[in-house]
CSV table of C-alpha atoms and ligand atoms in Angstrom, one decimal:
chain,number,residue,atom,x,y,z
I,28,MET,CA,34.1,-24.7,-36.6
I,29,LYS,CA,36.5,-24.1,-33.6
I,30,VAL,CA,39.0,-21.2,-34.3
I,31,HIS,CA,42.0,-20.2,-32.3
I,32,LEU,CA,43.5,-16.7,-32.9
I,33,LYS,CA,47.0,-15.5,-32.1
I,34,ALA,CA,48.7,-12.2,-32.8
I,35,LEU,CA,52.3,-11.0,-32.6
I,36,GLY,CA,53.5,-7.4,-32.8
I,37,CYS,CA,51.6,-4.2,-32.7
I,38,ARG,CA,48.4,-3.1,-31.0
I,39,LEU,CA,46.6,-3.1,-34.4
I,40,ASN,CA,47.3,-6.8,-34.8
I,41,GLU,CA,45.7,-7.4,-31.5
I,42,ALA,CA,42.7,-5.2,-32.3
I,43,GLU,CA,42.2,-7.1,-35.5
I,44,LEU,CA,42.0,-10.4,-33.5
I,45,GLU,CA,39.1,-9.0,-31.6
I,46,GLN,CA,37.3,-8.0,-34.7
I,47,TRP,CA,37.8,-11.4,-36.3
I,48,SER,CA,36.7,-13.1,-33.2
I,49,ARG,CA,33.4,-11.2,-33.2
I,50,SER,CA,32.8,-12.0,-36.9
I,51,PHE,CA,33.5,-15.7,-36.3
I,52,ARG,CA,31.2,-15.9,-33.3
I,53,ALA,CA,28.5,-14.0,-35.1
I,54,SER,CA,28.7,-16.5,-37.9
I,55,GLY,CA,28.1,-19.4,-35.4
I,56,HIS,CA,31.7,-20.5,-34.9
I,57,ASP,CA,33.5,-20.9,-31.6
I,58,VAL,CA,36.6,-19.1,-30.7
I,59,VAL,CA,38.7,-21.3,-28.4
I,60,ALA,CA,41.6,-20.5,-26.1
I,61,GLU,CA,43.5,-23.7,-26.7
I,62,PRO,CA,45.1,-24.2,-30.1
I,63,SER,CA,45.1,-28.0,-29.5
I,64,THR,CA,41.3,-28.1,-29.7
I,65,ALA,CA,40.9,-25.9,-32.8
I,66,ASP,CA,39.9,-26.8,-36.3
I,67,VAL,CA,41.5,-23.6,-37.6
I,68,VAL,CA,44.5,-21.7,-36.2
I,69,VAL,CA,44.9,-18.1,-37.3
I,70,VAL,CA,48.2,-16.3,-36.8
I,71,ASN,CA,48.5,-12.5,-37.3
I,72,THR,CA,52.2,-12.2,-38.0
I,73,CYS,CA,54.6,-9.3,-37.7
I,74,ALA,CA,57.7,-8.2,-39.6
I,75,VAL,CA,58.8,-5.0,-37.9
I,76,THR,CA,62.3,-6.5,-37.0
I,77,THR,CA,64.2,-9.5,-38.0
I,78,ASP,CA,63.5,-10.8,-34.6
I,79,ALA,CA,59.8,-10.3,-35.1
I,80,THR,CA,60.0,-12.3,-38.4
I,81,LYS,CA,61.8,-15.1,-36.6
I,82,LYS,CA,59.3,-15.1,-33.8
I,83,SER,CA,56.4,-15.3,-36.3
I,84,ARG,CA,58.0,-18.3,-38.1
I,85,LYS,CA,58.6,-20.0,-34.7
I,86,LEU,CA,55.1,-19.5,-33.6
I,87,MET,CA,53.7,-20.9,-36.9
I,88,ASN,CA,55.9,-24.0,-36.5
I,89,ARG,CA,55.0,-24.5,-32.9
I,90,LEU,CA,51.3,-24.2,-33.6
I,91,HIS,CA,51.4,-26.6,-36.5
I,92,ARG,CA,53.5,-29.2,-34.4
I,93,GLU,CA,51.0,-28.9,-31.5
I,94,ASN,CA,47.9,-29.5,-33.7
I,95,PRO,CA,48.9,-30.8,-37.1
I,96,GLN,CA,45.3,-31.6,-38.0
I,97,SER,CA,44.1,-28.1,-37.8
I,98,LYS,CA,44.2,-25.7,-40.7
I,99,LEU,CA,46.8,-23.0,-40.3
I,100,VAL,CA,45.9,-19.6,-41.7
I,101,VAL,CA,48.5,-16.8,-41.6
I,102,SER,CA,48.1,-13.1,-42.1
I,103,GLY,CA,49.8,-9.9,-41.0
I,104,CYS,CA,53.0,-8.2,-42.2
I,105,TYR,CA,55.4,-11.1,-42.4
I,106,ALA,CA,52.8,-13.2,-44.3
I,107,THR,CA,52.2,-10.3,-46.7
I,108,LEU,CA,55.8,-9.3,-47.4
I,109,ASP,CA,57.0,-12.8,-48.0
I,110,SER,CA,53.7,-14.4,-49.1
I,111,ASP,CA,55.2,-16.9,-51.6
I,112,HIS,CA,57.6,-18.4,-49.1
I,113,VAL,CA,55.0,-18.4,-46.3
I,114,ALA,CA,52.5,-20.2,-48.5
I,115,GLU,CA,55.1,-23.0,-49.2
I,116,ARG,CA,56.0,-23.5,-45.5
I,117,ILE,CA,55.0,-26.8,-44.0
I,118,GLY,CA,51.5,-26.7,-42.5
I,119,VAL,CA,50.3,-23.4,-44.0
I,120,ASP,CA,46.9,-23.9,-45.6
I,121,LEU,CA,45.9,-20.3,-46.3
I,122,VAL,CA,47.7,-16.9,-46.6
I,123,VAL,CA,45.5,-13.8,-46.2
I,124,PRO,CA,47.5,-10.7,-47.2
I,125,ASN,CA,47.1,-7.4,-45.3
I,126,GLN,CA,44.9,-6.0,-48.1
I,127,GLU,CA,42.4,-8.7,-47.4
I,128,LYS,CA,42.6,-8.6,-43.6
I,129,ASP,CA,39.2,-7.1,-43.2
I,130,ASN,CA,37.7,-10.1,-44.8
I,131,LEU,CA,39.7,-12.8,-43.2
I,132,PRO,CA,36.9,-14.6,-41.4
I,133,GLN,CA,35.0,-14.7,-44.7
I,134,HIS,CA,38.0,-16.2,-46.5
I,135,VAL,CA,38.5,-18.7,-43.8
I,136,MET,CA,34.9,-19.7,-43.9
I,137,ASP,CA,34.8,-19.9,-47.7
I,138,ALA,CA,37.9,-22.1,-47.6
I,139,PHE,CA,37.2,-24.5,-44.7
I,140,SER,CA,33.4,-24.3,-44.0
I,141,ALA,CA,30.2,-22.9,-45.0
I,142,ASN,CA,28.8,-20.2,-42.7
I,143,THR,CA,26.8,-21.9,-40.0
I,144,MET,CA,23.8,-20.3,-38.2
I,145,PRO,CA,24.5,-17.4,-36.0
I,146,LEU,CA,22.9,-17.2,-32.6
I,147,VAL,CA,19.9,-15.5,-34.1
I,148,ALA,CA,19.2,-12.8,-33.2
I,149,MET,CA,22.6,-11.5,-32.2
I,150,GLU,CA,23.4,-10.9,-28.6
I,151,PRO,CA,22.6,-7.3,-28.1
I,152,GLY,CA,25.8,-5.3,-28.4
I,153,GLU,CA,27.3,-7.9,-30.7
I,154,SER,CA,27.1,-7.4,-34.4
I,155,SER,CA,28.7,-8.9,-37.4
I,156,LEU,CA,27.2,-6.1,-39.5
I,157,PHE,CA,29.1,-3.2,-38.2
I,158,VAL,CA,32.7,-2.7,-37.2
I,159,ARG,CA,33.3,-1.5,-33.8
I,160,SER,CA,35.8,1.4,-33.9
I,161,ARG,CA,36.9,4.5,-32.1
I,162,GLN,CA,34.2,6.4,-34.0
I,163,ARG,CA,31.3,4.0,-33.5
I,164,ALA,CA,29.6,2.7,-30.3
I,165,PHE,CA,26.8,0.2,-29.8
I,166,ILE,CA,23.9,1.1,-27.6
I,167,LYS,CA,21.8,-1.6,-26.2
I,168,ILE,CA,18.2,-0.3,-26.2
I,169,GLN,CA,16.2,-3.4,-25.2
I,170,ASP,CA,16.5,-7.1,-24.5
I,171,GLY,CA,14.4,-10.1,-25.1
I,172,CYS,CA,11.8,-11.0,-27.8
I,173,ARG,CA,8.1,-11.9,-27.7
I,174,TYR,CA,8.3,-14.2,-30.8
I,175,ARG,CA,9.4,-17.8,-31.3
I,176,CYS,CA,11.0,-18.2,-34.7
I,177,THR,CA,11.5,-21.9,-34.8
I,178,PHE,CA,15.3,-21.7,-35.5
I,179,CYS,CA,16.1,-19.1,-32.8
I,180,ILE,CA,17.5,-20.0,-29.5
I,181,VAL,CA,18.3,-16.5,-28.2
I,182,THR,CA,14.7,-15.6,-27.6
I,183,ILE,CA,14.2,-18.8,-25.4
I,184,ALA,CA,17.4,-17.8,-23.4
I,185,ARG,CA,16.7,-14.2,-23.0
I,186,GLY,CA,13.0,-14.1,-22.2
I,187,ASP,CA,10.4,-11.3,-22.6
I,188,GLU,CA,11.0,-7.9,-24.0
I,189,ARG,CA,12.5,-5.3,-21.7
I,190,SER,CA,13.2,-1.7,-22.9
I,191,ARG,CA,15.8,0.6,-21.3
I,192,SER,CA,14.3,4.0,-20.3
I,193,LEU,CA,14.6,6.9,-22.7
I,194,ALA,CA,16.4,9.0,-20.1
I,195,ASP,CA,19.0,6.3,-19.6
I,196,ILE,CA,19.7,5.9,-23.3
I,197,ILE,CA,19.9,9.7,-23.8
I,198,ASP,CA,22.4,10.0,-20.9
I,199,GLU,CA,24.6,7.3,-22.5
I,200,VAL,CA,24.4,8.9,-26.0
I,201,ASN,CA,25.4,12.3,-24.5
I,202,ALA,CA,28.4,10.8,-22.6
I,203,LEU,CA,29.5,9.1,-25.9
I,204,VAL,CA,29.3,12.5,-27.8
I,205,GLU,CA,31.5,14.0,-25.0
I,206,GLU,CA,34.0,11.2,-25.7
I,207,GLY,CA,34.1,12.1,-29.4
I,208,ILE,CA,32.1,9.2,-30.7
I,209,LYS,CA,30.6,10.0,-34.1
I,210,GLU,CA,28.2,7.2,-34.7
I,211,ILE,CA,25.9,5.1,-32.6
I,212,VAL,CA,24.3,1.8,-33.5
I,213,LEU,CA,21.0,1.0,-31.7
I,214,THR,CA,21.0,-2.7,-30.9
I,215,GLY,CA,18.7,-5.2,-29.2
I,216,VAL,CA,17.2,-8.7,-29.8
I,217,HIS,CA,14.0,-7.2,-31.2
I,218,VAL,CA,14.8,-3.5,-31.9
I,219,GLY,CA,11.4,-2.9,-33.5
I,220,GLY,CA,9.6,-3.8,-30.3
I,221,TYR,CA,11.4,-1.1,-28.4
I,222,GLY,CA,9.0,0.6,-26.0
I,223,SER,CA,6.1,-1.9,-26.0
I,224,ASP,CA,6.6,-2.5,-22.3
I,225,ILE,CA,7.2,1.2,-21.3
I,226,ASP,CA,4.5,2.9,-23.4
I,227,SER,CA,7.0,4.2,-25.8
I,228,SER,CA,8.2,3.3,-29.4
I,229,LEU,CA,11.2,3.1,-31.6
I,230,TYR,CA,9.8,6.2,-33.3
I,231,ASP,CA,9.8,8.2,-30.0
I,232,LEU,CA,13.3,6.9,-29.1
I,233,VAL,CA,15.0,7.9,-32.4
I,234,LYS,CA,13.1,11.2,-32.4
I,235,ILE,CA,14.3,12.1,-28.9
I,236,ILE,CA,17.9,11.0,-29.7
I,237,LEU,CA,17.9,13.3,-32.7
I,238,ASP,CA,16.3,16.1,-30.8
I,239,GLU,CA,18.1,16.0,-27.5
I,240,THR,CA,21.7,14.9,-28.4
I,241,ASP,CA,24.3,16.1,-30.8
I,242,ILE,CA,25.3,12.7,-32.1
I,243,PRO,CA,26.2,13.1,-35.7
I,244,ARG,CA,25.1,9.7,-36.9
I,245,VAL,CA,22.5,7.1,-35.8
I,246,ARG,CA,22.1,3.6,-37.2
I,247,PHE,CA,20.1,0.5,-36.4
I,248,ALA,CA,21.7,-2.9,-36.0
I,249,SER,CA,19.6,-5.8,-37.4
I,250,VAL,CA,15.8,-4.9,-37.2
I,251,GLU,CA,13.1,-7.6,-37.7
I,252,PRO,CA,11.0,-6.6,-40.6
I,253,TRP,CA,7.8,-6.0,-38.6
I,254,ASP,CA,6.4,-4.1,-35.6
I,255,LEU,CA,7.9,-0.9,-37.0
I,256,PRO,CA,5.9,2.1,-35.7
I,257,ASP,CA,3.7,4.3,-38.0
I,258,LYS,CA,5.6,7.1,-39.8
I,259,PHE,CA,8.8,5.2,-39.1
I,260,PHE,CA,10.5,6.1,-42.4
I,261,SER,CA,9.7,9.8,-42.0
I,262,LEU,CA,12.4,9.7,-39.3
I,263,PHE,CA,15.0,9.4,-42.0
I,264,GLU,CA,14.1,13.0,-43.2
I,265,ASN,CA,16.7,13.9,-40.6
I,266,SER,CA,19.9,13.2,-42.4
I,267,ARG,CA,21.6,12.2,-39.1
I,268,LEU,CA,19.6,9.0,-39.2
I,269,MET,CA,21.7,6.9,-41.7
I,270,PRO,CA,19.8,5.5,-44.8
I,271,HIS,CA,20.5,1.8,-44.2
I,272,MET,CA,18.7,-1.0,-42.6
I,273,HIS,CA,19.5,-4.6,-42.1
I,274,LEU,CA,16.1,-6.4,-42.3
I,275,PRO,CA,16.6,-10.2,-41.9
I,276,LEU,CA,14.4,-12.0,-44.5
I,277,GLN,CA,15.7,-15.6,-43.9
I,278,SER,CA,13.8,-17.0,-47.0
I,279,GLY,CA,12.1,-15.9,-50.1
I,280,ALA,CA,9.5,-18.7,-50.0
I,281,ASP,CA,6.4,-18.2,-47.9
I,282,SER,CA,6.1,-21.8,-47.2
I,283,VAL,CA,9.5,-21.8,-45.6
I,284,LEU,CA,8.8,-18.6,-43.6
I,285,ARG,CA,5.8,-20.4,-42.2
I,286,ARG,CA,7.9,-23.3,-41.1
I,287,MET,CA,10.2,-20.8,-39.5
I,288,SER,CA,7.2,-19.0,-37.8
I,289,ARG,CA,8.4,-15.7,-39.2
I,290,ARG,CA,5.9,-12.8,-38.7
I,291,CYS,CA,6.7,-11.3,-42.1
I,292,LYS,CA,5.7,-12.8,-45.4
I,293,THR,CA,7.3,-11.9,-48.7
I,294,THR,CA,4.6,-9.4,-49.9
I,295,GLU,CA,4.9,-7.5,-46.5
I,296,PHE,CA,8.7,-7.5,-46.7
I,297,LYS,CA,8.4,-6.0,-50.3
I,298,ASP,CA,6.0,-3.4,-49.1
I,299,LEU,CA,8.4,-2.4,-46.3
I,300,VAL,CA,11.4,-2.0,-48.7
I,301,GLU,CA,9.3,0.0,-51.2
I,302,GLN,CA,8.2,2.4,-48.4
I,303,ALA,CA,11.9,2.9,-47.5
I,304,ARG,CA,13.0,3.4,-51.0
I,305,ARG,CA,10.2,5.8,-51.8
I,306,ALA,CA,11.0,7.9,-48.7
I,307,ILE,CA,14.7,8.0,-48.9
I,308,PRO,CA,16.9,8.1,-52.0
I,309,HIS,CA,19.7,5.4,-52.3
I,310,PHE,CA,18.4,3.7,-49.1
I,311,ASN,CA,20.5,0.5,-48.6
I,312,VAL,CA,18.7,-2.7,-47.5
I,313,THR,CA,20.8,-5.6,-46.5
I,314,SER,CA,19.6,-8.9,-45.1
I,315,ASP,CA,20.2,-12.4,-43.7
I,316,ILE,CA,19.2,-15.6,-45.6
I,317,ILE,CA,19.3,-19.1,-44.1
I,318,VAL,CA,20.1,-21.8,-46.7
I,319,GLY,CA,18.9,-25.3,-46.3
I,320,PHE,CA,16.2,-24.9,-43.7
I,321,PRO,CA,14.6,-28.4,-43.0
I,322,GLY,CA,12.5,-29.5,-45.9
I,323,GLU,CA,13.6,-26.7,-48.3
I,324,THR,CA,12.7,-28.1,-51.7
I,325,ASP,CA,14.2,-27.2,-55.0
I,326,ASP,CA,11.2,-25.2,-55.8
I,327,GLU,CA,11.3,-23.3,-52.6
I,328,TRP,CA,14.9,-22.6,-53.2
I,329,GLN,CA,14.2,-21.2,-56.6
I,330,GLN,CA,11.5,-19.0,-55.1
I,331,THR,CA,14.1,-17.6,-52.7
I,332,MET,CA,16.6,-16.9,-55.5
I,333,GLU,CA,14.1,-15.1,-57.6
I,334,TYR,CA,12.6,-13.2,-54.8
I,335,VAL,CA,16.0,-12.1,-53.5
I,336,GLU,CA,17.0,-10.9,-57.0
I,337,SER,CA,13.7,-9.1,-57.4
I,338,ILE,CA,14.4,-7.0,-54.2
I,339,GLY,CA,18.0,-6.3,-54.9
I,340,PHE,CA,20.0,-6.2,-51.7
I,341,GLY,CA,23.1,-4.1,-51.0
I,342,HIS,CA,24.6,-7.0,-49.1
I,343,LEU,CA,23.6,-10.5,-47.8
I,344,HIS,CA,24.6,-12.5,-44.9
I,345,ILE,CA,24.2,-16.1,-46.0
I,346,PHE,CA,24.1,-18.8,-43.4
I,347,SER,CA,23.8,-22.6,-43.8
I,348,TYR,CA,21.2,-23.9,-41.5
I,349,SER,CA,22.4,-25.9,-38.5
I,350,PRO,CA,20.2,-27.1,-35.8
I,351,ARG,CA,20.3,-25.6,-32.3
I,352,GLU,CA,19.4,-27.9,-29.6
I,353,GLY,CA,16.3,-26.7,-27.7
I,354,THR,CA,14.7,-25.1,-30.8
I,355,LYS,CA,11.6,-26.4,-32.6
I,356,ALA,CA,13.4,-26.4,-36.0
I,357,ALA,CA,15.9,-28.9,-34.6
I,358,ARG,CA,13.1,-31.5,-34.4
I,359,LEU,CA,11.7,-30.8,-38.0
I,360,ALA,CA,11.9,-33.7,-40.5
I,361,SER,CA,13.8,-33.7,-43.8
I,362,PRO,CA,17.2,-32.1,-43.0
I,363,ILE,CA,19.0,-30.9,-46.1
I,364,GLU,CA,22.2,-32.7,-47.1
I,365,ASN,CA,25.4,-30.6,-46.6
I,366,GLU,CA,26.3,-30.9,-50.3
I,367,ILE,CA,23.0,-29.3,-51.3
I,368,LYS,CA,23.4,-26.6,-48.8
I,369,LYS,CA,26.9,-25.7,-50.0
I,370,GLN,CA,25.7,-25.7,-53.6
I,371,ARG,CA,22.8,-23.3,-52.7
I,372,SER,CA,25.0,-21.2,-50.6
I,373,ARG,CA,27.5,-20.8,-53.6
I,374,GLU,CA,24.7,-19.8,-55.9
I,375,LEU,CA,23.4,-17.2,-53.5
I,376,HIS,CA,26.9,-15.8,-52.9
I,377,ALA,CA,27.3,-15.3,-56.6
I,378,LEU,CA,23.9,-13.5,-56.8
I,379,ALA,CA,24.7,-11.4,-53.7
I,380,ASP,CA,28.0,-10.4,-55.2
I,381,SER,CA,26.5,-9.2,-58.5
I,382,MET,CA,23.7,-7.3,-56.5
I,383,LYS,CA,26.4,-5.6,-54.5
I,384,GLN,CA,28.2,-4.5,-57.7
I,385,ASP,CA,24.9,-3.1,-59.0
I,386,MET,CA,24.4,-1.1,-55.8
I,387,LEU,CA,28.0,0.2,-55.9
I,388,ALA,CA,27.6,1.2,-59.6
I,389,GLN,CA,24.6,3.2,-58.8
I,390,GLN,CA,26.6,5.4,-56.4
I,391,GLN,CA,28.9,6.7,-59.1
I,392,GLY,CA,28.9,10.5,-59.3
I,393,LEU,CA,27.2,11.0,-56.0
I,394,LEU,CA,28.4,13.3,-53.2
I,395,LEU,CA,28.4,11.4,-50.0
I,396,ASP,CA,29.4,12.3,-46.5
I,397,VAL,CA,32.0,9.8,-45.5
I,398,LEU,CA,33.2,9.1,-41.9
I,399,TRP,CA,36.9,8.3,-42.2
I,400,GLU,CA,37.9,5.5,-39.8
I,401,GLN,CA,41.1,3.8,-40.8
I,402,ALA,CA,44.4,4.9,-42.6
I,403,LYS,CA,47.3,2.9,-44.0
I,404,GLU,CA,50.2,3.6,-46.3
I,405,ASP,CA,50.2,1.8,-49.6
I,406,ASN,CA,53.3,0.6,-51.5
I,407,ASN,CA,53.6,3.9,-53.4
I,408,GLY,CA,53.7,6.0,-50.2
I,409,GLN,CA,50.1,7.2,-50.5
I,410,MET,CA,47.8,7.1,-47.6
I,411,VAL,CA,44.7,5.0,-48.1
I,412,TYR,CA,41.8,6.0,-45.9
I,413,THR,CA,38.6,4.0,-45.6
I,414,GLY,CA,35.4,4.8,-44.1
I,415,TYR,CA,31.7,4.5,-44.5
I,416,ALA,CA,29.1,6.4,-46.5
I,417,PRO,CA,25.7,7.1,-44.8
I,418,ASN,CA,24.3,4.0,-46.4
I,419,TYR,CA,27.1,1.8,-45.0
I,420,LEU,CA,28.9,1.2,-48.2
I,421,LYS,CA,32.7,1.2,-47.7
I,422,VAL,CA,34.6,4.0,-49.4
I,423,GLU,CA,38.3,4.5,-49.8
I,424,THR,CA,40.3,7.5,-50.9
I,425,ARG,CA,44.0,7.9,-51.7
I,426,VAL,CA,45.9,11.0,-50.5
I,427,SER,CA,49.5,11.7,-51.3
I,428,GLN,CA,51.9,13.4,-48.8
I,429,PRO,CA,51.3,11.1,-45.9
I,430,HIS,CA,52.4,13.7,-43.3
I,431,SER,CA,50.4,16.7,-44.4
I,432,GLU,CA,48.3,18.5,-41.9
I,433,PHE,CA,45.2,17.6,-43.9
I,434,ASN,CA,46.0,14.0,-43.5
I,435,HIS,CA,46.4,14.1,-39.8
I,436,SER,CA,43.0,15.7,-39.4
I,437,LEU,CA,41.1,13.3,-41.7
I,438,LYS,CA,40.6,10.4,-39.3
I,439,ASN,CA,37.4,10.5,-37.4
I,440,GLN,CA,36.2,13.3,-39.6
I,441,ILE,CA,33.1,13.4,-41.9
I,442,THR,CA,33.8,14.9,-45.3
I,443,ASN,CA,31.8,15.4,-48.5
I,444,THR,CA,33.3,13.0,-51.0
I,445,LYS,CA,32.6,12.5,-54.7
I,446,ILE,CA,32.2,8.8,-55.7
I,447,ASP,CA,34.3,8.2,-58.8
I,448,GLY,CA,33.6,4.4,-59.1
I,449,PHE,CA,34.4,1.2,-57.2
I,450,SER,CA,37.0,-1.5,-57.0
I,451,LYS,CA,35.9,-4.9,-58.3
I,452,GLU,CA,38.6,-6.5,-56.1
I,453,ASN,CA,37.5,-5.4,-52.7
I,454,LEU,CA,34.1,-4.0,-53.5
I,455,HIS,CA,34.9,-0.7,-51.9
I,456,LEU,CA,33.7,2.6,-53.4
I,457,GLN,CA,36.5,4.9,-54.6
I,458,GLY,CA,36.1,8.6,-53.9
I,459,THR,CA,37.8,12.0,-54.0
I,460,ILE,CA,37.4,14.3,-51.0
I,461,LEU,CA,36.0,17.7,-52.0
H,23,SF4,S1,12.0,-12.3,-34.0
H,23,SF4,FE1,12.5,-14.4,-34.2
H,23,SF4,S2,14.7,-14.5,-34.8
H,23,SF4,FE2,14.3,-12.4,-34.0
H,23,SF4,S3,14.8,-12.6,-31.8
H,23,SF4,FE3,12.6,-13.0,-31.9
H,23,SF4,S4,12.5,-15.2,-32.1
H,23,SF4,FE4,14.5,-14.7,-32.6
């Protein structure tokens, strides 16, 4: 899918475009500069003045005129305040109100296309998992991958593994701490392979970051579920290493994993998850699944559904398989029909949703350290803060008196928060700051 993004108004609207653009790209879609070539056009509208409202309407009209074939999606303040009228306007296909802005790419993909394959693995530094913010920075620790998963193009393009030196990484982390960054995410193409070329390991790297810097929180981006060094999970005894890992599984059927040339079979994956859960309470495991890999039979699909349910993931990224030119998988026989892929994808989305709700329910009553990242005022004049718990579940809290000193100091702070429950609407935990 080709997506064109446009914003009017404030800086925040602009920043959201960047975030959406990353999510679309990470899900395998192209973000294009010209609206005339797009399949979907997204407008982030503004309503701060009458003039801004007028401009928003004009822009929507112009974009529809220029490319009437494309789907027009509108979000932002004008679209939220006047959603009924906006939805009825000529050419508008989808309205995403401000409360749902964070999930706009997902709404668009649900409405107009199934997720297609991302460039697996992600470009180092790019991540659809974590939101980049003023509190969080991505650190590239290595590049390249020694494996050849049959669907993966990145490894062909990026070559062998090359690790950055420990000293270089420590310098970068220390500089970020000086700037006030509270959380770093260690990224790479094959993060678990860190150090293989410089006589070091991911264990050494994390240990040294925890020992020699004051960064309050350390996370991993996507980590392939193999090559993890011995004693790896003992690192999490240090509570500055966040108890969450995104371990891409891709399929729950060993026969499919073999066709993908994955190095981790289902029993090994299960062992790994069990190790993590034994070592760290409330450890959150999230994953990627590719739906409709060539030749995926009904039986293999059933195996995947059952296996995924038996593990219980906190979140799943679900991608419909699409061939990438130059990969081995692109030449495999028996491609799966789109309708079947869509049906399987819907089934897995429903399961992922219910697993996430189970995970959220298990957090009730816990005291978690939340890093508060965003704030907005709701319709009742209360401030709604959102942030992330250590295990990367999103938490929100409501605070009255928008201008109190307490409020001003909350953003970018980590506070102990009691989890009261969760919202079924947006799947955020709801908490009270202690
Ligand atoms: S492990 Fe496989 S999917 Fe991951 S980067 Fe290497 S080849 Fe690609």
